[in-house]
PDB file of C-alpha atoms in Angstrom:
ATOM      1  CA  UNK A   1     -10.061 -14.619 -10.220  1.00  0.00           C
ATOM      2  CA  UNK A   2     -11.957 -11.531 -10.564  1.00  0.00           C
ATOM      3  CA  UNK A   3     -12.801  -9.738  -7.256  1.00  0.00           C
ATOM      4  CA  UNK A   4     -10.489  -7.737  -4.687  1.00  0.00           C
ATOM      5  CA  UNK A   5      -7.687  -9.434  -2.498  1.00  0.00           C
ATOM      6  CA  UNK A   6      -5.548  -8.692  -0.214  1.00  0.00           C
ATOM      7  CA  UNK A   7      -2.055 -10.449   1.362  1.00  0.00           C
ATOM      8  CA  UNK A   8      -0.837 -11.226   3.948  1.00  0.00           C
ATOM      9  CA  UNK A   9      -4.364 -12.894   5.517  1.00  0.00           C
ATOM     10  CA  UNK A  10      -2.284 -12.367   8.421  1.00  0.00           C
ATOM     11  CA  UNK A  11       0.987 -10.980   9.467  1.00  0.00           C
ATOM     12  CA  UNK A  12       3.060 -10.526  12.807  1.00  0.00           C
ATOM     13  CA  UNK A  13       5.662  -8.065  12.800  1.00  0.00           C
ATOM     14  CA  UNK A  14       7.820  -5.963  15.950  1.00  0.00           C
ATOM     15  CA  UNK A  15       7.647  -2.501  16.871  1.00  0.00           C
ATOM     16  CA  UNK A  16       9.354  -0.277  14.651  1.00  0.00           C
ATOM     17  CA  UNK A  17       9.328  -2.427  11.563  1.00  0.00           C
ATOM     18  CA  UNK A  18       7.962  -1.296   8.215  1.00  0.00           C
ATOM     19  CA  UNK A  19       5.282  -3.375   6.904  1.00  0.00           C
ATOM     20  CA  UNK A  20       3.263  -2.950   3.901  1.00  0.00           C
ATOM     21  CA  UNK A  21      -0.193  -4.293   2.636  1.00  0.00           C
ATOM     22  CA  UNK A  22      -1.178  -5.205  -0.354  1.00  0.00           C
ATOM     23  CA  UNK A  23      -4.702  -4.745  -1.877  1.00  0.00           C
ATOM     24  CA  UNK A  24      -5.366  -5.730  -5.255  1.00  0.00           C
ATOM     25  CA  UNK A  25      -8.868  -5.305  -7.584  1.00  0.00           C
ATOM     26  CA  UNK A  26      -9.619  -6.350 -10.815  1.00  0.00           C
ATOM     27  CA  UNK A  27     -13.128  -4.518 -11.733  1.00  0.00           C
ATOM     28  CA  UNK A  28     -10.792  -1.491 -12.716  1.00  0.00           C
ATOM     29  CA  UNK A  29     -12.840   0.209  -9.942  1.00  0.00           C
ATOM     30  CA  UNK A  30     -11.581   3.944  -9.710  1.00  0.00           C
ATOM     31  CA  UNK A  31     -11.882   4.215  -6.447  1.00  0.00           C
ATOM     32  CA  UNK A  32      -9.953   2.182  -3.428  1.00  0.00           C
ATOM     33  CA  UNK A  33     -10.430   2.368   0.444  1.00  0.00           C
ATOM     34  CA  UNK A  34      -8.278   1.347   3.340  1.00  0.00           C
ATOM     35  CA  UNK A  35     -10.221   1.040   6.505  1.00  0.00           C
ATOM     36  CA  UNK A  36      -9.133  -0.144  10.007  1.00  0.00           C
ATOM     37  CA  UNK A  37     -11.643  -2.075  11.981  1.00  0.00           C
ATOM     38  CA  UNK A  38     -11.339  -2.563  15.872  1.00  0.00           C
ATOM     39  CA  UNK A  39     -13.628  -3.534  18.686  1.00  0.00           C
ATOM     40  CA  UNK A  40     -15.815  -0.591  19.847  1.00  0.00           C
ATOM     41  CA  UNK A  41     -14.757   1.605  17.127  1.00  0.00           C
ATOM     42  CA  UNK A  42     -16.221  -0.442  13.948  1.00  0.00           C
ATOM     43  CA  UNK A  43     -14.312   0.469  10.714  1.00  0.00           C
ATOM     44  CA  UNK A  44     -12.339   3.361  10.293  1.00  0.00           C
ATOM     45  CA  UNK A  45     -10.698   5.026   6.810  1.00  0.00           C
ATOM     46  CA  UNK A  46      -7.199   5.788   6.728  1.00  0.00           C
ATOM     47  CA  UNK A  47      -6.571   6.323   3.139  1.00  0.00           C
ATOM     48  CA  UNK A  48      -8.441   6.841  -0.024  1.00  0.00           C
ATOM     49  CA  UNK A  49      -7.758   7.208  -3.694  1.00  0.00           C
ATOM     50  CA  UNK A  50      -9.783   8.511  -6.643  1.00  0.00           C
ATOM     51  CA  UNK A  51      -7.508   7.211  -9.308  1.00  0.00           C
ATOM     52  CA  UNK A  52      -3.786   6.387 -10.034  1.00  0.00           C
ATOM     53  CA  UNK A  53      -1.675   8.554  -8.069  1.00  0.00           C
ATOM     54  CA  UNK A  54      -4.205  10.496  -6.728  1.00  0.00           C
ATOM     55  CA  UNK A  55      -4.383   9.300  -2.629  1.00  0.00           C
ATOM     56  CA  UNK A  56      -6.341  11.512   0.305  1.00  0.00           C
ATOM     57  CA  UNK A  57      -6.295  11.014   3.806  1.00  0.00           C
ATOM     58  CA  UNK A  58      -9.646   9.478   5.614  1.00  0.00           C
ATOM     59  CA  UNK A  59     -10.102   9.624   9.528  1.00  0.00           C
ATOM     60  CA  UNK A  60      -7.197   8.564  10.845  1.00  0.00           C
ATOM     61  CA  UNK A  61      -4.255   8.484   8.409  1.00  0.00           C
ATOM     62  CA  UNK A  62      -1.095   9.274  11.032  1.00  0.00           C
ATOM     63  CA  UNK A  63       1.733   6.387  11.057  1.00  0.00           C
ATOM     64  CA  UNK A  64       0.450   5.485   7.407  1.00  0.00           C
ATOM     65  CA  UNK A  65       1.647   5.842   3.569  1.00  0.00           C
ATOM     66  CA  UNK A  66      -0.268   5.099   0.984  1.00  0.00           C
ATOM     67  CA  UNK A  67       1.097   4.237  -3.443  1.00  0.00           C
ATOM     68  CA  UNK A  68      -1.444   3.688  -6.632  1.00  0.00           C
ATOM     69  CA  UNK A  69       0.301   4.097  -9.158  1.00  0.00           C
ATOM     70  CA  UNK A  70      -1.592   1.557 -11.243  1.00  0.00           C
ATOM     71  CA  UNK A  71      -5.115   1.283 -10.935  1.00  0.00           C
ATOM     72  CA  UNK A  72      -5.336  -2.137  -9.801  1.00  0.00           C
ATOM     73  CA  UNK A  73      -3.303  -1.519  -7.031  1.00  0.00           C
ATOM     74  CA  UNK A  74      -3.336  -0.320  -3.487  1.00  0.00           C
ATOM     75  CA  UNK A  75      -0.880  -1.163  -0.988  1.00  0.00           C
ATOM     76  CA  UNK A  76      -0.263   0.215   2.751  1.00  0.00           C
ATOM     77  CA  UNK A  77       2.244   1.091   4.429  1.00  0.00           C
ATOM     78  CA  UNK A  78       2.756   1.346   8.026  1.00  0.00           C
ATOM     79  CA  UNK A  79       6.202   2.803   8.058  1.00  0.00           C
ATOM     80  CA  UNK A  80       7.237   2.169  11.613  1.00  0.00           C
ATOM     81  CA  UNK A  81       5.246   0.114  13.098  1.00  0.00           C
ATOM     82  CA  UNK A  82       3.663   0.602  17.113  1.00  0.00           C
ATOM     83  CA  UNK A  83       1.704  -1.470  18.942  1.00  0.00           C
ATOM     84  CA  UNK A  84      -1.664   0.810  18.740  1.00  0.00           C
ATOM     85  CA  UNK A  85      -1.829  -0.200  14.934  1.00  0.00           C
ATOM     86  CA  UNK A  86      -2.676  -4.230  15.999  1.00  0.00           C
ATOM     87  CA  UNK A  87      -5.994  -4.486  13.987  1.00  0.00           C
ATOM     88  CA  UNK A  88      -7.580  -6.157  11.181  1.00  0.00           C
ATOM     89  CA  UNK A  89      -6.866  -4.095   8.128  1.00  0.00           C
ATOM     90  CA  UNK A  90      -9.717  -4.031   4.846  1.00  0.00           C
ATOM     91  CA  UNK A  91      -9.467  -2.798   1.311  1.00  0.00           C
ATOM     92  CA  UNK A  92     -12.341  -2.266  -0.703  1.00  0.00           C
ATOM     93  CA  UNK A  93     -13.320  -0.547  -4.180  1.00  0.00           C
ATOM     94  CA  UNK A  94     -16.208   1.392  -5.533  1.00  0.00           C
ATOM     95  CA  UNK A  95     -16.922   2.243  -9.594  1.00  0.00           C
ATOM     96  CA  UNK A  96     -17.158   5.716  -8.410  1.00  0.00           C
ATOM     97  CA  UNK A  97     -16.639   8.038  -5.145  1.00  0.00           C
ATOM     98  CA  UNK A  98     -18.652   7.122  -2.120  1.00  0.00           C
ATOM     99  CA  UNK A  99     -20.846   4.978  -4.341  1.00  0.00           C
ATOM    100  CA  UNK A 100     -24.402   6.157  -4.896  1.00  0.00           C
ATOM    101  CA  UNK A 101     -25.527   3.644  -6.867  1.00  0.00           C
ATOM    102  CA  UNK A 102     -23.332   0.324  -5.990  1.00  0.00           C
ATOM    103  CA  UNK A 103     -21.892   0.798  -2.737  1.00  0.00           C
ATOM    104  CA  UNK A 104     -18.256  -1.000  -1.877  1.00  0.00           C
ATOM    105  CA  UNK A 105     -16.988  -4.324  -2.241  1.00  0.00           C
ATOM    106  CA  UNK A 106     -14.417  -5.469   0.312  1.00  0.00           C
ATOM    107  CA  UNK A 107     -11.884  -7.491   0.669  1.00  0.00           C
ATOM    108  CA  UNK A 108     -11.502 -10.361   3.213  1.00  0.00           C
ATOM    109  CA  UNK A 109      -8.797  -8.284   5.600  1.00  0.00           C
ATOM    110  CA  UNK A 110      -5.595  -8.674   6.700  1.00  0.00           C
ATOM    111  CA  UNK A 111      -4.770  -9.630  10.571  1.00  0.00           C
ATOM    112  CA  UNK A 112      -1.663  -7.545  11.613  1.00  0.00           C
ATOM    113  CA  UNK A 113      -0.390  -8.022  15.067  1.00  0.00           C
ATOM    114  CA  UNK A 114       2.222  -5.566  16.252  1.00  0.00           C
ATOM    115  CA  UNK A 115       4.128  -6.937  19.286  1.00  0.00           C
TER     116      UNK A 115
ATOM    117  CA  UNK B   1     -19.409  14.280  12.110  1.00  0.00           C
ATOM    118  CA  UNK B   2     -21.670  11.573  11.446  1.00  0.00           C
ATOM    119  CA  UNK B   3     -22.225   8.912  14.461  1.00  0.00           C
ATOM    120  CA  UNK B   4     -23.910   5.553  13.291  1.00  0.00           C
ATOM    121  CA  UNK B   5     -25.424   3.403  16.076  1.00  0.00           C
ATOM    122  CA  UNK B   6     -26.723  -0.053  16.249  1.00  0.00           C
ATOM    123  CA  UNK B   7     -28.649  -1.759  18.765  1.00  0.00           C
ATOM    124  CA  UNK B   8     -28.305  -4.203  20.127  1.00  0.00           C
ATOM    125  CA  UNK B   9     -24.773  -5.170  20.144  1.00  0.00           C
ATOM    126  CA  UNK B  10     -25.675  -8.837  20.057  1.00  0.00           C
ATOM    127  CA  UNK B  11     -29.028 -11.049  19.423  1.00  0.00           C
ATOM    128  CA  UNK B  12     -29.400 -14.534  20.063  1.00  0.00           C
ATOM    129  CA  UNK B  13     -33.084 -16.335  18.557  1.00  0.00           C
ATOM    130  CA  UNK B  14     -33.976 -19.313  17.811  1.00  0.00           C
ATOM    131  CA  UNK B  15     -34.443 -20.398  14.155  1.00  0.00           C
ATOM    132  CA  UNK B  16     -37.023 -19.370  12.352  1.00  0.00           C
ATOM    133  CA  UNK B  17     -38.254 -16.455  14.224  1.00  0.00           C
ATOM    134  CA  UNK B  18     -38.449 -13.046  12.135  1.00  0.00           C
ATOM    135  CA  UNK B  19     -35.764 -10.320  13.708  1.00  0.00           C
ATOM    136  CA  UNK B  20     -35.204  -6.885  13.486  1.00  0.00           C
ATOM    137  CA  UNK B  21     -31.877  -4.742  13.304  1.00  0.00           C
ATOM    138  CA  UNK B  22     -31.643  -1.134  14.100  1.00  0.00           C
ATOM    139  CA  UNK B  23     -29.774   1.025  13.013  1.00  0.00           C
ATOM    140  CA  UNK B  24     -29.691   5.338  13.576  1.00  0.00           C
ATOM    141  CA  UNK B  25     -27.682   8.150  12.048  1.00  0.00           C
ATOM    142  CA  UNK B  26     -27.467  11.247  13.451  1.00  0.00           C
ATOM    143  CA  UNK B  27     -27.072  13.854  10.097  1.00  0.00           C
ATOM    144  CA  UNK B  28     -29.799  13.103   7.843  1.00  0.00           C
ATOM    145  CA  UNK B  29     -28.079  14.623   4.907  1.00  0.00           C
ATOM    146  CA  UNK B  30     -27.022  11.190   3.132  1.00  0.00           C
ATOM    147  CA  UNK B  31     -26.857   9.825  -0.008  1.00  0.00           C
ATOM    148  CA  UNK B  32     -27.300   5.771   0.556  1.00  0.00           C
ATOM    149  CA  UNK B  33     -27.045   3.385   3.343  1.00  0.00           C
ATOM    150  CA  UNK B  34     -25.550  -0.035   3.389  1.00  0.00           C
ATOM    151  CA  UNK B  35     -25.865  -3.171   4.621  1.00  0.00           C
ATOM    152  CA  UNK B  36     -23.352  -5.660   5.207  1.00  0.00           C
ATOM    153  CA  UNK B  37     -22.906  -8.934   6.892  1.00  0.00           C
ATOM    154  CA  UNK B  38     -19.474 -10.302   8.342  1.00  0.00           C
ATOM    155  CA  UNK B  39     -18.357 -13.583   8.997  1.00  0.00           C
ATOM    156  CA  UNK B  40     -15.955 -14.194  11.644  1.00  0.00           C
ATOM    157  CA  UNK B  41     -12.014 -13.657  10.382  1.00  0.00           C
ATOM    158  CA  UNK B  42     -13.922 -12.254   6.809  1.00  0.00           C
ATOM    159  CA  UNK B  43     -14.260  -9.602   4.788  1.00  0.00           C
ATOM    160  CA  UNK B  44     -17.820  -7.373   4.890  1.00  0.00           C
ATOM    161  CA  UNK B  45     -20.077  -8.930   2.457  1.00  0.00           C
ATOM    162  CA  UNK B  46     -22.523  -6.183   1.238  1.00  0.00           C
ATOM    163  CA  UNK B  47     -26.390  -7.228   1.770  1.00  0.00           C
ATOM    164  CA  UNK B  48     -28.842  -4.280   0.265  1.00  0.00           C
ATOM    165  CA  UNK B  49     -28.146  -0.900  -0.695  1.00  0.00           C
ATOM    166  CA  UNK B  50     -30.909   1.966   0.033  1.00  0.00           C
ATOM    167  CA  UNK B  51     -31.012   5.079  -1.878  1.00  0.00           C
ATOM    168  CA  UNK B  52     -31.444   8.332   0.232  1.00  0.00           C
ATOM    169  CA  UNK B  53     -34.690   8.684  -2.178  1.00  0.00           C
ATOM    170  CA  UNK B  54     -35.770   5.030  -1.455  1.00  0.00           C
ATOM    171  CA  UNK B  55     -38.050   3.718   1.492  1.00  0.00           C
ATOM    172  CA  UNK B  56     -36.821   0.248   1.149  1.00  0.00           C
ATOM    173  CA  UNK B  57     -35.188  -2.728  -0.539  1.00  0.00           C
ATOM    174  CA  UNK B  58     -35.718  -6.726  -0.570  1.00  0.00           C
ATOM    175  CA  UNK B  59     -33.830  -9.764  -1.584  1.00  0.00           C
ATOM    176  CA  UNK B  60     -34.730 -12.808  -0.528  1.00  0.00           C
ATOM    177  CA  UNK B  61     -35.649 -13.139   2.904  1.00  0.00           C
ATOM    178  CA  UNK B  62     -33.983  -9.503   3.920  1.00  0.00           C
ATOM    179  CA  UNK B  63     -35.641  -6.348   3.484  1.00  0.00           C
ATOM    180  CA  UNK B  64     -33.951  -2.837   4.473  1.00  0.00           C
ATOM    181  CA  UNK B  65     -36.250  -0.050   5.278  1.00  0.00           C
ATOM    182  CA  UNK B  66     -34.796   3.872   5.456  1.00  0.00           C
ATOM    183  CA  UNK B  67     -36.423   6.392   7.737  1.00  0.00           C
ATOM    184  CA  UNK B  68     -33.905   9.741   6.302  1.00  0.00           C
ATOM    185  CA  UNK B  69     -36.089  12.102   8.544  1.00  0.00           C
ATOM    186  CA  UNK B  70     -35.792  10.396  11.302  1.00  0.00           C
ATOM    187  CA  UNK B  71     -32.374   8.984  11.340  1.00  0.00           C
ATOM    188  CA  UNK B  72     -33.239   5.247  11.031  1.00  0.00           C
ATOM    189  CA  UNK B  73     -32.847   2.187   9.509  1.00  0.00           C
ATOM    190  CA  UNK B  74     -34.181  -1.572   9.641  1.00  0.00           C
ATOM    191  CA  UNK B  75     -32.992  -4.843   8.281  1.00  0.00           C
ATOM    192  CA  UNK B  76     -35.392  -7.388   8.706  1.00  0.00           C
ATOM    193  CA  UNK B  77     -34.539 -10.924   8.300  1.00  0.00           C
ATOM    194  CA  UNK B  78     -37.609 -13.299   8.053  1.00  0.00           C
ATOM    195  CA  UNK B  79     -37.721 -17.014   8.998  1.00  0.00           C
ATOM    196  CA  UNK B  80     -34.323 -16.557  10.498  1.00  0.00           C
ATOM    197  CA  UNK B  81     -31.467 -20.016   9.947  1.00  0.00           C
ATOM    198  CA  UNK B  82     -28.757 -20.607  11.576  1.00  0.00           C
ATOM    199  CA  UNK B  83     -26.361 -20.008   8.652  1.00  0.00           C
ATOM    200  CA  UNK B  84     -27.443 -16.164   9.339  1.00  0.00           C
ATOM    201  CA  UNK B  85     -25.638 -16.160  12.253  1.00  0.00           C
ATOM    202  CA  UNK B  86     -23.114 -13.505  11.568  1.00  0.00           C
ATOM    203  CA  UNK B  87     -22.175  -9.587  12.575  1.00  0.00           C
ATOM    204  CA  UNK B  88     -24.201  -7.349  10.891  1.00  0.00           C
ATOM    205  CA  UNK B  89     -23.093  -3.894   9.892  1.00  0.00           C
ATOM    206  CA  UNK B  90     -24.440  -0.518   8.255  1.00  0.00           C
ATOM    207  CA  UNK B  91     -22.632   2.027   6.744  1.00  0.00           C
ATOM    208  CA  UNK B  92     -23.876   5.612   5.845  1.00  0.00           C
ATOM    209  CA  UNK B  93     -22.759   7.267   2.632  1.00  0.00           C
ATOM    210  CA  UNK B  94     -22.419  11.302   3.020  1.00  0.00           C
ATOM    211  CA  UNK B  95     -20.821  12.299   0.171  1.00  0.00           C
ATOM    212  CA  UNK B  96     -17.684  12.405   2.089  1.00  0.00           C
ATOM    213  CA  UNK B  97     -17.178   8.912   2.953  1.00  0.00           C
ATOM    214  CA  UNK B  98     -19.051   6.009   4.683  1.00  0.00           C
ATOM    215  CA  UNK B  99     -19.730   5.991   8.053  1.00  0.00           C
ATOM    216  CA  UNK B 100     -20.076   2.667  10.208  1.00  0.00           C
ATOM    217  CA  UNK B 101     -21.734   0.981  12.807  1.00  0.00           C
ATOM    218  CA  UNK B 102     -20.309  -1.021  15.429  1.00  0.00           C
ATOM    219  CA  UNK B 103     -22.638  -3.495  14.363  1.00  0.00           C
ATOM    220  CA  UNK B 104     -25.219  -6.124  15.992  1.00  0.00           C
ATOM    221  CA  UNK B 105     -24.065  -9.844  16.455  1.00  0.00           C
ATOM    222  CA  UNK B 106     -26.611 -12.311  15.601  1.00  0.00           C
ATOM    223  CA  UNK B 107     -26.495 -15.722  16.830  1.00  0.00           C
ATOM    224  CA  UNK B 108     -29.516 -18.108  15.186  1.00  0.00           C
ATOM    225  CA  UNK B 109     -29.744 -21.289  17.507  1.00  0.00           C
ATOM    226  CA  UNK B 110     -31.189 -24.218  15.817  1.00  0.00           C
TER     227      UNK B 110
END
């Protein structure tokens, strides 16, 4: 299906754990977001990338690694994971940076719950 | 930075009445603002898309108006349903990165 997913929907995992999300597009969009979203802060970027293996940190990137080394991909990584990075986790694509003309497309989020 | 603001946080109405969202900016200096509506557990769904150059867009029943001077913008729904009932979020494009809202909660009651 064409369009931009991401997996796990949802996903529990302990303190100090590495988890990764995954964040997949098939427009061959250059450009791929990773934003946090929590109550009374709306959505927040963590990562950005321009192209394959070029990544660049958004707002608030500390505790997280970011990988494209294909175009279609994105994943996260939270690489040990605390309890202040509970949230609900969305990728989304643009044909070009910060879209002038067609804005973003997102994906439907993933859940993570750090306990 | 850029601060995006949208009042109010939640709006309950009764179908069919004709609403108004609000949304401010506080650096005027932007290239595009977006609309987007979110369904509970979903992803953002994107609505309208203004051009900094633009005054306003329509489709369907929703039409965006941009006030760059001033800092504002409008999404006006129009004979409201209940299957509108959703969060509703903007997003300011500054050539760095987009900037949300917190965004306004609509609830249409039938």
């Amino acid at each position: 299906d064409a369009g931009i997913t991401q997996s796990p929907r949802y996903k529990i995992t302990e303190t100090g754990r590495q988890v990764t999300l995954m964040c997949h597009q098939t427009w061959s969009h250059s450009y791929m977001f990773w934003y946090r979203q929590d109550l009374g802060h709306g959505l927040r970027l963590i990562y950005y990338s321009a192209a394959a293996d070029i990544t660049d940190k958004g707002e608030v990137p500390d505790g997280y690694v970011v990988s494209r080394s294909k175009t279609e991909n994105f994943p996260l990584t939270l690489e040990s994971a605390t309890r202040s990075q509970t949230s609900v986790y969305f990728c989304a694509s643009s044909e070009s940076a910060w879209d002038r003309v067609y804005g973003y497309t997102f994906g439907s989020g993933t859940r993570l719950t750090v306990v | 930075k850029q601060e995006v603001t949208q009042i109010p946080a939640a709006l309950s109405v009764p179908e069919g009445e004709n609403l108004v969202l609000n949304c401010s900016f506080t650096d005027s200096a932007i290239y595009n603002l977006q609309w987007f509506r979110q369904d509970p557990g979903k992803g953002l769904t994107s609505l309208l898309l203004i051009q900094s150059s633009q005054r306003e867009q329509t489709s369907g029943r929703l039409n965006a108006s941009l006030d760059k001077s001033s800092g504002r913008s409008t999404l006006y729904i129009a004979a409201s349903q209940p299957g509108d009932s959703a969060t509703y979020l903007c997003a300011v494009n500054t050539g760095n990165q987009f900037y949300f809202g917190t965004g306004t909660s609509l609830t249409v009651i039938p």
